[in-house]
Coordinates of C-alpha atoms and ligand atoms in Angstrom, one line a residue:
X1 CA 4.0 6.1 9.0
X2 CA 4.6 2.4 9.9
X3 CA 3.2 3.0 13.2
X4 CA -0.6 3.1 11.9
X5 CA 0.3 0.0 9.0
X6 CA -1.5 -3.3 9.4
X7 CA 1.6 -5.2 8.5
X8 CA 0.0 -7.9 6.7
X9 CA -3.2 -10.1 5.7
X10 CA -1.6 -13.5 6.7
X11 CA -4.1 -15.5 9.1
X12 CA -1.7 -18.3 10.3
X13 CA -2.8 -22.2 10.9
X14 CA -4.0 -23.1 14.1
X15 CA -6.7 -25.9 16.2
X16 CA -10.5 -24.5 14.8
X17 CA -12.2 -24.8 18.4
X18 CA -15.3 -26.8 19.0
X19 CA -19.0 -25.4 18.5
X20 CA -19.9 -26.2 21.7
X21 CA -18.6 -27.5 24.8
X22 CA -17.9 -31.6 25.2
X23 CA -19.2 -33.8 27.5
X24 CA -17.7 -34.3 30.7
X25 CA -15.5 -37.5 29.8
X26 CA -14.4 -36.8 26.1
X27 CA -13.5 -33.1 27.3
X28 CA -11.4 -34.5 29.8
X29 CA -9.8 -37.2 27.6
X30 CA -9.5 -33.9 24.9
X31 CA -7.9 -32.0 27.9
X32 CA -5.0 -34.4 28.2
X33 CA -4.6 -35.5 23.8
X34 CA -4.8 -32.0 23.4
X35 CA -6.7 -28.9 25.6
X36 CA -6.7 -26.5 22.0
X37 CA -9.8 -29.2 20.6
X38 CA -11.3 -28.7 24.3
X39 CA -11.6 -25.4 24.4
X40 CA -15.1 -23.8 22.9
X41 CA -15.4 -21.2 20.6
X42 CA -17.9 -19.0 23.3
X43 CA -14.3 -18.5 25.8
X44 CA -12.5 -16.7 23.0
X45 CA -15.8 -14.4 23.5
X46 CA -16.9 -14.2 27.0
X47 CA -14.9 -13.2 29.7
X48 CA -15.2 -16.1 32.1
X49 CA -17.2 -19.6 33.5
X50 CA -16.1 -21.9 36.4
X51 CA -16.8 -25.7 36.2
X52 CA -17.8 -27.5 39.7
X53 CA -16.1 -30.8 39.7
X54 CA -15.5 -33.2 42.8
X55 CA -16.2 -30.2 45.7
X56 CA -13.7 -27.6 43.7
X57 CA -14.4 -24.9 41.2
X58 CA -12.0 -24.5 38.3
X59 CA -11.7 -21.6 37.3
X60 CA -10.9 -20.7 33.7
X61 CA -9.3 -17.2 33.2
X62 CA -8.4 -15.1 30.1
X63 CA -9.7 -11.7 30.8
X64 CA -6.6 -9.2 32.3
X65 CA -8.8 -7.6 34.8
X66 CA -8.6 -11.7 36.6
X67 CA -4.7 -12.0 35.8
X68 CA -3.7 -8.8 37.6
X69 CA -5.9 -10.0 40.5
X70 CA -4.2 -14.0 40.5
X71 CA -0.3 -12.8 39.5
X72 CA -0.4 -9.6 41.2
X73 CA -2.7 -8.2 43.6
X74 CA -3.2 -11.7 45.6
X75 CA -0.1 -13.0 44.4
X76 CA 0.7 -14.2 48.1
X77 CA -2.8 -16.2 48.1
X78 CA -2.6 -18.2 44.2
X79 CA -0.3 -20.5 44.7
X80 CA 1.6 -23.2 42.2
X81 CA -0.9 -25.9 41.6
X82 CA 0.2 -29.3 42.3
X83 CA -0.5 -30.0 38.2
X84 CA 2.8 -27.9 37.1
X85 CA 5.0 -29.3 39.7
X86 CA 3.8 -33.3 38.8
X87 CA 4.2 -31.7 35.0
X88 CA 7.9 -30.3 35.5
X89 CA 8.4 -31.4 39.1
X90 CA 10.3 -34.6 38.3
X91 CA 13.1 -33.1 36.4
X92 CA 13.2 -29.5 37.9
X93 CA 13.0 -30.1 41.8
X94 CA 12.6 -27.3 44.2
X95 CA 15.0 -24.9 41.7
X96 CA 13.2 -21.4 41.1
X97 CA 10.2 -22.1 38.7
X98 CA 8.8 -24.8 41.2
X99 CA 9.6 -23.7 45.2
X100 CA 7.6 -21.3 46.9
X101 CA 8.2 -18.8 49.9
X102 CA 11.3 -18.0 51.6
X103 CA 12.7 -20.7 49.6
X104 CA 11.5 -19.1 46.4
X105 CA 13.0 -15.9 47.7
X106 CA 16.5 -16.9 48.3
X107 CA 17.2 -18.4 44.7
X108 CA 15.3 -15.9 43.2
X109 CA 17.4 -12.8 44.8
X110 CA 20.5 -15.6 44.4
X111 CA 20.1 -16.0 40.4
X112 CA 19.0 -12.4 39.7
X113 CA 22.2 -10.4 39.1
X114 CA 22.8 -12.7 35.9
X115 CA 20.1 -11.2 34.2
X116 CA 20.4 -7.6 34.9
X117 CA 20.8 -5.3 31.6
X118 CA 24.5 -5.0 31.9
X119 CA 25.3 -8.4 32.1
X120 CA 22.4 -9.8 29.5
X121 CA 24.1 -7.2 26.6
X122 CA 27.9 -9.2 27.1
X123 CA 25.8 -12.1 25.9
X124 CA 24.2 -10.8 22.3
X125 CA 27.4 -12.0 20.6
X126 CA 26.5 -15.4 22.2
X127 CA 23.1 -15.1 20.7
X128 CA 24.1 -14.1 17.2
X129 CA 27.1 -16.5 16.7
X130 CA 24.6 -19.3 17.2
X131 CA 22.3 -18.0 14.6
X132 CA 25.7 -17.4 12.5
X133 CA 26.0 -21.6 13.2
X134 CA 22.5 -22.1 12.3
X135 CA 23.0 -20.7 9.0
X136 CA 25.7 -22.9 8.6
X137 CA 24.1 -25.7 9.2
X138 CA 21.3 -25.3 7.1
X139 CA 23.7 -24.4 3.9
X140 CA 24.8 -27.8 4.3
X141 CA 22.2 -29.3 3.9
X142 CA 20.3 -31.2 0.5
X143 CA 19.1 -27.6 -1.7
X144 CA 15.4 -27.5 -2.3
X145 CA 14.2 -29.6 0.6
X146 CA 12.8 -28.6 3.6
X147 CA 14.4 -27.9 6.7
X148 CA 12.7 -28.7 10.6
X149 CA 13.2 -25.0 11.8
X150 CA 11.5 -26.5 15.0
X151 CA 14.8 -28.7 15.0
X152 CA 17.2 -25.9 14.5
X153 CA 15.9 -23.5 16.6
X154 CA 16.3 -26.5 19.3
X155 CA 19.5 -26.8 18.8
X156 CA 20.5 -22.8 18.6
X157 CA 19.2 -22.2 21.9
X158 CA 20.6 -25.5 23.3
X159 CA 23.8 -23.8 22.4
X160 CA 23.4 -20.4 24.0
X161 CA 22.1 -22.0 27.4
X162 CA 25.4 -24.1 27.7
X163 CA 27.0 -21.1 26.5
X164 CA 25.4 -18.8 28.9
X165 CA 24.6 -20.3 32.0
X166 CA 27.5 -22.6 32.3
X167 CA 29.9 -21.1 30.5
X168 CA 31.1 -23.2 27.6
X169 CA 30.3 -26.7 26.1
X170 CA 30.7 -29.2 28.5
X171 CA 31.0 -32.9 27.6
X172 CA 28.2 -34.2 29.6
X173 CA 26.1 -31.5 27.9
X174 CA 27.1 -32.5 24.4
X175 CA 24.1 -31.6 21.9
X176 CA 22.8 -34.7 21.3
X177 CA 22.5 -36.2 24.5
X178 CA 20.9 -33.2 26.1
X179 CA 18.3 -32.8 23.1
X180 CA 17.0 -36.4 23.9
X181 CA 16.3 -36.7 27.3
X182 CA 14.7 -33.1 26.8
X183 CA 12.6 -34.5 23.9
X184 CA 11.7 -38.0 26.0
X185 CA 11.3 -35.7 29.5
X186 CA 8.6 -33.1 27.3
X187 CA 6.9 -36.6 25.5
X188 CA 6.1 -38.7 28.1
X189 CA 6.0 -36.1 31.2
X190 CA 4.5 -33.1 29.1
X191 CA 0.5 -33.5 29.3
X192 CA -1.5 -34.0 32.7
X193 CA -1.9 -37.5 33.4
X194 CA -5.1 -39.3 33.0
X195 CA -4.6 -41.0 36.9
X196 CA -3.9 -37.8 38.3
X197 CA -6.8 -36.0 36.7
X198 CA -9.0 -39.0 38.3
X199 CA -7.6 -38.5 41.3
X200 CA -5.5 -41.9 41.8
X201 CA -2.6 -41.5 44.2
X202 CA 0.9 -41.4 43.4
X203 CA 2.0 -44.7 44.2
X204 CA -0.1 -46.3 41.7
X205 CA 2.5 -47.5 38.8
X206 CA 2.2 -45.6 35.9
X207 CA 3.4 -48.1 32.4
X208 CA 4.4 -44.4 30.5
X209 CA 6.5 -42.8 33.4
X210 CA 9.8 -44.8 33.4
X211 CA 11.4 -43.0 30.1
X212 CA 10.5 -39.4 31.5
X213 CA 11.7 -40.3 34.8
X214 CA 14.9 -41.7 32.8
X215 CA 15.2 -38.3 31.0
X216 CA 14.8 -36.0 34.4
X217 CA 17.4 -38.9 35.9
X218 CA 19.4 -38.1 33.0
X219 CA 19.1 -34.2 32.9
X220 CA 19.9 -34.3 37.0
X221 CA 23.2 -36.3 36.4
X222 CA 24.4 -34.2 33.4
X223 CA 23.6 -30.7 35.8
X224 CA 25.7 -32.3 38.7
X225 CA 28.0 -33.5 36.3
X226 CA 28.7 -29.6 35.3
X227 CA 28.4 -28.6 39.3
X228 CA 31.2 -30.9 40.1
X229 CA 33.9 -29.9 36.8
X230 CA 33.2 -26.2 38.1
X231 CA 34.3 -26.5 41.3
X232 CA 37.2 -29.1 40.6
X233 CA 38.5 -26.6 38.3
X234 CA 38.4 -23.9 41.3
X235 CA 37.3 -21.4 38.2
X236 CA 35.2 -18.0 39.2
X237 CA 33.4 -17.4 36.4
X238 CA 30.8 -14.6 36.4
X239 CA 28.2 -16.8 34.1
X240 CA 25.2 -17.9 36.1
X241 CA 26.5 -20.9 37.8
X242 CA 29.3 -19.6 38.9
X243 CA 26.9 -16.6 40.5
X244 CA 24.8 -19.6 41.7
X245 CA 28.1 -20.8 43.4
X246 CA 29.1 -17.9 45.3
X247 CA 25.7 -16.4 45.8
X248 CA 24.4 -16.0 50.1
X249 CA 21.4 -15.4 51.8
X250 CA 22.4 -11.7 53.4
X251 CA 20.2 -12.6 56.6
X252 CA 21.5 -16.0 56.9
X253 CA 24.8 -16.2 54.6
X254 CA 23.8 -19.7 54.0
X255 CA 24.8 -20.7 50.5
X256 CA 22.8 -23.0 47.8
X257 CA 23.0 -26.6 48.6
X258 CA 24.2 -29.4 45.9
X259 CA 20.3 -30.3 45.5
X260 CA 19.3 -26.8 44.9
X261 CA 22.6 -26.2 43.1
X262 CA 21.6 -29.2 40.6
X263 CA 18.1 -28.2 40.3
X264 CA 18.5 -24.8 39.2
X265 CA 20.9 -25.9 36.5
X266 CA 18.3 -28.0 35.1
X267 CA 15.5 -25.4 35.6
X268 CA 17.6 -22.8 33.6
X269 CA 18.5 -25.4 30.7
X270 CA 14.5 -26.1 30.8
X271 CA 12.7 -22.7 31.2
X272 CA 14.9 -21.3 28.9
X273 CA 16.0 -23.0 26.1
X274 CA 12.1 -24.6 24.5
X275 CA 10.6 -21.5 25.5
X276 CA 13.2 -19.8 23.2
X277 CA 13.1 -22.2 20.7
X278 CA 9.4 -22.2 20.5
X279 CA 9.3 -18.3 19.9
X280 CA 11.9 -18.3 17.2
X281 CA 9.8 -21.1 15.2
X282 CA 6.5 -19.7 15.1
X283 CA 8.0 -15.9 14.1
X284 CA 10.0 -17.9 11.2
X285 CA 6.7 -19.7 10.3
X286 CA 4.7 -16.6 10.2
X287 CA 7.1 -14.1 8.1
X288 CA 7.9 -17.7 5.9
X289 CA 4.1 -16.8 5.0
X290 CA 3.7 -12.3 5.1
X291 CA 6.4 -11.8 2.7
X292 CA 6.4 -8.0 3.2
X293 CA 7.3 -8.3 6.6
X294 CA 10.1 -10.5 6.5
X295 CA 11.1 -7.9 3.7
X296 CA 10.7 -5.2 6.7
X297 CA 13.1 -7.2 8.7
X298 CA 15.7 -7.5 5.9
X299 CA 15.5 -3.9 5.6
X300 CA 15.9 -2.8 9.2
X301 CA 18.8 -5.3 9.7
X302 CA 20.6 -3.6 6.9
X303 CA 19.6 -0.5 7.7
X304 CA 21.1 -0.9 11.8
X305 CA 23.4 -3.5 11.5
X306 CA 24.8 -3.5 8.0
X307 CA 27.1 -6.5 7.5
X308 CA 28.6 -6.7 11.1
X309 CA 27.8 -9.5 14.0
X310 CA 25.2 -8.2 15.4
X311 CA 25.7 -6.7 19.1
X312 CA 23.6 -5.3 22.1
X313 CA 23.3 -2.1 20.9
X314 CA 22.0 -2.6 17.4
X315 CA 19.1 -5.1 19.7
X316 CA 17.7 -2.5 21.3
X317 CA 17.5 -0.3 17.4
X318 CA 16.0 -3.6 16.0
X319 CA 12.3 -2.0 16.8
X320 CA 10.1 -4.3 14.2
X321 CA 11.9 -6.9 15.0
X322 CA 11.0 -7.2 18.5
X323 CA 7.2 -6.4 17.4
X324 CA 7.8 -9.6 15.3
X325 CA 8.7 -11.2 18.2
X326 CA 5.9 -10.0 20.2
X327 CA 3.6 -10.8 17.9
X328 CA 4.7 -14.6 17.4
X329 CA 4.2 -15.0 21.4
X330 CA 0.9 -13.6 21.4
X331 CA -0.4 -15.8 18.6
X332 CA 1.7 -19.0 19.6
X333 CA 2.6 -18.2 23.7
X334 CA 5.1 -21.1 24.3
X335 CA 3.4 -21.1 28.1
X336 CA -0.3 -20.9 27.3
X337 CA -1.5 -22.0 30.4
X338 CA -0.3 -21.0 33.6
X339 CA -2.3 -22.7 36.4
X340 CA -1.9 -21.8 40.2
X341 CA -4.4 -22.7 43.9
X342 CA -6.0 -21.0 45.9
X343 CA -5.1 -21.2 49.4
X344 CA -7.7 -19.0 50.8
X345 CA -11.3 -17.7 49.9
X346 CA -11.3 -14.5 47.9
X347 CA -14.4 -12.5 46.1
X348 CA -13.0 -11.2 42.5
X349 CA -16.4 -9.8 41.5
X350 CA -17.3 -11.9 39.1
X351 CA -15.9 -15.1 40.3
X352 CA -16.0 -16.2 43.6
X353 CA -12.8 -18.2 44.5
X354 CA -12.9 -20.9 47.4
X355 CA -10.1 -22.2 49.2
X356 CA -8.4 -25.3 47.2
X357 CA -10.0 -24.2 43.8
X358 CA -7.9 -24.1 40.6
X359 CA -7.0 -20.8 38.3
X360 CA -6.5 -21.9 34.9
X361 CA -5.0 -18.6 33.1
X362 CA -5.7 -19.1 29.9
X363 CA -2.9 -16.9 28.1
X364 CA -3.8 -18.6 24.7
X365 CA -7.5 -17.8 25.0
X366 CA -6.6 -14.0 26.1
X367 CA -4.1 -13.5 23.4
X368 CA -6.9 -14.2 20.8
X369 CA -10.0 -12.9 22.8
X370 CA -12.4 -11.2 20.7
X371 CA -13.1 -8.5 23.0
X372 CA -9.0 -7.7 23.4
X373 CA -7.9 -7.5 20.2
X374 CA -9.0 -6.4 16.4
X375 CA -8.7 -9.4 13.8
X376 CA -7.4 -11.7 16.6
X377 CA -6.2 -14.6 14.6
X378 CA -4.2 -11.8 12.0
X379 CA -0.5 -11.9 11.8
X380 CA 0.2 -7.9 12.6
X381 CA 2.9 -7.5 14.5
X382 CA 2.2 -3.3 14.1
X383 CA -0.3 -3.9 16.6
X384 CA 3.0 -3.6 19.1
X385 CA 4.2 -0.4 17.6
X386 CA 3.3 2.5 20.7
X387 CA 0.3 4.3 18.5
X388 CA -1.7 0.8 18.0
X389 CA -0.3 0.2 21.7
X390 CA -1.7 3.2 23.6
X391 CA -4.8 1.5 24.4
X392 CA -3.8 -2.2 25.6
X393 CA -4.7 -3.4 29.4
X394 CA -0.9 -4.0 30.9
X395 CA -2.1 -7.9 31.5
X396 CA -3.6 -8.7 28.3
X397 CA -0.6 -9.9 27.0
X398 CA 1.4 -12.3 29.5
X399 CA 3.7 -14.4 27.6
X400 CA 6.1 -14.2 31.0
X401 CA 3.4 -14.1 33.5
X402 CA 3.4 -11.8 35.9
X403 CA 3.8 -10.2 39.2
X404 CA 6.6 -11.2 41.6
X405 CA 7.0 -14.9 39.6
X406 CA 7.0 -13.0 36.7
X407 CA 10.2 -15.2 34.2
X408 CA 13.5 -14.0 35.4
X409 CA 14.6 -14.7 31.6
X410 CA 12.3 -12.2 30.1
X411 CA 14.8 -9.7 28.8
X412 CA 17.2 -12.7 28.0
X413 CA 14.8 -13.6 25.8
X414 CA 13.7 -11.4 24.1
X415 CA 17.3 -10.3 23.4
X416 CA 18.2 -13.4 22.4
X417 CA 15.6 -13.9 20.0
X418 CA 15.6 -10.5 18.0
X419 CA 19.7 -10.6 18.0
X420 CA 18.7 -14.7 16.6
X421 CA 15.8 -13.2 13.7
X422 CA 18.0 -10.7 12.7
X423 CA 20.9 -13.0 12.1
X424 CA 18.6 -15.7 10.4
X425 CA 16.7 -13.1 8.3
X426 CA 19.8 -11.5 6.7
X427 CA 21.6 -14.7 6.1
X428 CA 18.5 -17.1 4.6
X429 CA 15.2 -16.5 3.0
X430 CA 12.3 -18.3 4.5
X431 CA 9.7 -19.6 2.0
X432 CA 6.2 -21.5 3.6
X433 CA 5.4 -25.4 2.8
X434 CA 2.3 -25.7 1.6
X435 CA 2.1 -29.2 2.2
X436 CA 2.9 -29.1 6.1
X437 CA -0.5 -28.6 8.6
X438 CA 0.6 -26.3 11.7
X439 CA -0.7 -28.0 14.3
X440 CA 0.1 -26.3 17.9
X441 CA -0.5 -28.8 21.0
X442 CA 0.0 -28.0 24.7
X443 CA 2.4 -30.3 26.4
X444 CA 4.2 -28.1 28.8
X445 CA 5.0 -25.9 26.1
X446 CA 2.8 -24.9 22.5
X447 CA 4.7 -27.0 20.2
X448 CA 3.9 -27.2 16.6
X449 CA 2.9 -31.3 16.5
X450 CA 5.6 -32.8 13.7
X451 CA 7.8 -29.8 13.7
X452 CA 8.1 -27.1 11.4
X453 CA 9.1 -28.1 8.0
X454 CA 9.6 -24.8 5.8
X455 CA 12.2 -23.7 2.9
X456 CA 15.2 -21.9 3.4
X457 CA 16.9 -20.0 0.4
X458 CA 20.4 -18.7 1.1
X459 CA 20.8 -14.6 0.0
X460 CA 23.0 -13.8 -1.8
Ligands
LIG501 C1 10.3 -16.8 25.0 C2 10.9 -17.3 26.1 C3 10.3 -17.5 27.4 C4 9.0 -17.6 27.8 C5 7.7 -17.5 26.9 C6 8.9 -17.8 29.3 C7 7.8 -17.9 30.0 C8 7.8 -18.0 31.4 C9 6.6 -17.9 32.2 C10 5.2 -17.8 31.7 C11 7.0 -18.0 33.5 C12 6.0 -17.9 34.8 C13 5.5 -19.2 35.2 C14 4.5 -19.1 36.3 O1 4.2 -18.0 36.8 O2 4.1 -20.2 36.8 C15 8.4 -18.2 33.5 C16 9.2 -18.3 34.7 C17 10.5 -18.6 34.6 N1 11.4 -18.5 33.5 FE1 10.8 -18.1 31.7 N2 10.2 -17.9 29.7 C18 11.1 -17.7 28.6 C19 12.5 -17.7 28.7 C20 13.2 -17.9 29.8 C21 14.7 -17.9 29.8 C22 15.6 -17.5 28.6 C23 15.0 -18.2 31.1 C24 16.4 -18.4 31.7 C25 17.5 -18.3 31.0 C26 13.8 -18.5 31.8 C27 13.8 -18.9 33.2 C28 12.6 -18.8 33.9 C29 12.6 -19.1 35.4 C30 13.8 -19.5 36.2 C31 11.3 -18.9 35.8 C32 10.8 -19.0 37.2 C33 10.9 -17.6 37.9 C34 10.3 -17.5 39.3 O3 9.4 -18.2 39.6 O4 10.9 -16.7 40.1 N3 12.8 -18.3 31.0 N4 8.9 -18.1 32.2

């Protein structure tokens, strides 16, 4: 019967998008303060308009039949852009999210037996021990005031990537320290730059770049820090770095070199902790405010997992929660633009792409396109449940991208975060603030601007 529910009549907080389009230079300034307010009301309608602008088209894309065609069918011919690598370039180097080619192929086939299905499942205990710690944490604190779930969820999935990847708390990757330089990196680095978008080279000093360059100077030195303690120790752990270690090219048995060693560390701690974090924030927001589904959660947590930790095969029983999950990510996607360049001509039909022009793929416009979805901006997570499902276009909802760069932590996190919900749901009640404004803004990520201040009740 739950399969043809509509789970609830909650229509969450987000930007109201302009009328009409903006002139040239406030749409551009409106681009970088905050793309949501850019974005008219007609692209969550239409399928599709290009915008000629200094002898390239940009190309804005949020129908699925244009994402299979840029992520999978001329993957080889949409490259990375130049904007995401100045965007997470500094910090992440050439590790897996930002190389291309043979390069991209060696780390990628290097770092891939860490997330196959056997060895993701040895890591739900991980996952639900730092939801157990979560709880904690917020029992401890003042009753009856509200608690930055944006803050804790930080933190939770701070602790399962050290956990995970490297294999235990090290002292250069203390909490703290790590959340800081993350926070200045995403701040100050996290939203095009004004110069860039006008074109003004490199060189040209920039007054705002010395703290995020401090923060990916920082991040570096902590990931060589944790290189350097693993291979003192002569330890063989099967965690990620230690597969990052031993793993060689089988054509050319070369292994990964200290740079690439250091930037993959940092692009693991990055892709996969904010992303995460994000996720779990939004689906706490949401249920905070439909009741009767966090009361469906409750209820299938009990049902599956009674009072024990919760492990890998309860995850794959936890059904609604994973819908949860799925519908958080298409209403908030943590990665709502993913931009890439064409490197050669190609005719998609309705959009005729030149050499050097830019593919914005607008997964936040998609996920709430009127001609995609029923009551787009409705909280109904039942629209993932396979009878409501039957009839969706495989790339209408991309929260991982697609195709060959499709994220390698997919199934990590979405295993992560219904073994986290779970946890959370049966240890606390979540209550919505009516005085807080959700805000989302693209930097990087879709954060909520000012956190996410909500109540927490502990159950009884
Ligand atoms: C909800 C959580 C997550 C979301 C929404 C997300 C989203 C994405 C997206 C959209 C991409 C593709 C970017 C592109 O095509 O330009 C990507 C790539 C990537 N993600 Fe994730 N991610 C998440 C979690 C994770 C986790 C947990 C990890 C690692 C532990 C991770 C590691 C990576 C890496 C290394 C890449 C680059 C893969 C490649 O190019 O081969 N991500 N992610």
């Amino acid at each position: 019967m739950a399969d043809t529910l509509i789970s609830s009549d909650f229509v969450p907080q987000t930007v109201i998008p302009p009328d009409k389009p903006l002139p040239l230079v406030r749409g551009l300034l409106q681009m970088i303060a905050n793309p949501l307010y850019a974005w008219p009301k007609a692209m969550y309608e239409n399928p599709y308009h290009g915008i000629k602008w200094i002898g390239r088209t940009f190309h804005y894309f949020r129908k699925p039949e244009h994402m299979k065609a840029v992520f999978l069918d001329h993957a080889d011919i949409f490259h990375k852009s130049q904007f995401q690598k100045k965007l997470v370039g500094p910090a992440l180097g050439e590790g897996l999210l930002t190389s291309e080619g043979e390069h991209w192929k060696f780390q990628r086939r290097a770092a891939s037996p860490a997330f196959r299905i056997d060895a993701l499942r040895a890591l739900v205990p991980a996952f639900s021990q730092s939801a157990a710690d979560t709880i904690e944490r917020i029992k401890a604190m003042p009753r009856g005031q509200p608690v930055d779930v944006m803050h804790e969820m930080q933190h939770a999935t701070l602790d399962v990537i050290v956990e995970t990847i490297l294999g235990g708390a090290d002292p250069a990757f203390g909490y703290d320290r790590m959340a800081s330089v993350i926070s200045d990196y995403i701040d100050t680095m996290g939203k095009p730059d004004m110069l860039d978008m006008f074109g003004t080279p490199p060189w040209v000093w920039r007054p705002w770049g010395g703290k995020g360059r401090r923060a990916a100077h920082g991040l570096k030195a902590s990931a060589v820090n944790a290189i350097l303690r693993r291979r003192a120790s002569g330890e063989t752990r099967k965690d990620l770095l230690g597969l990052m270690l031993a793993a060689r090219d089988p054509e050319t048995g070369r292994g990964l070199s200290d740079d690439e060693l250091r930037d993959n560390v940092v692009t693991f701690i990055g892709a996969g902790h904010e992303t995460t974090a994000l996720t779990l924030t939004f689906a706490l927001y949401l249920i905070a405010n439909a009741p009767e589904v966090q009361d469906r959660l409750l209820r299938e947590v009990r049902d599956v997992c009674g009072d024990k930790p919760i492990d890998a095969a309860m995850v794959e029983e936890l059904v609604f929660h994973e819908h949860v999950i799925k519908e958080a990510m298409r209403l908030y996607p943590p990665v709502s633009i993913i931009d890439r360049v064409a490197t050669e001509d190609i005719d998609l039909g309705d959009a005729q792409v030149k050499k050097g022009d830019f593919a914005f793929n607008l997964i936040y416009v998609m996920h709430r396109h009127k001609m995609l979805w029923d009551n787009p901006e409705r909280f109904d997570p039942d629209r993932f449940s396979d009878v409501r499902a039957k009839g969706m276009h495989r790339f209408q909802f991309m929260p991982f991208g697609a195709g060959p760069r499709i994220c390698i932590g997919m199934k990590f996190a979405y295993m992560e975060s219904v073994a986290m919900l779970a946890t959370l749901v049966r240890g606390l009640r979540f209550l919505p603030n009516a005085a807080h404004r959700v805000e989302p803004n693209i930097r990087i990520t879709l954060r909520p601007e000012g956190g996410m201040p909500l109540y927490a009740e502990r159950r009884s």
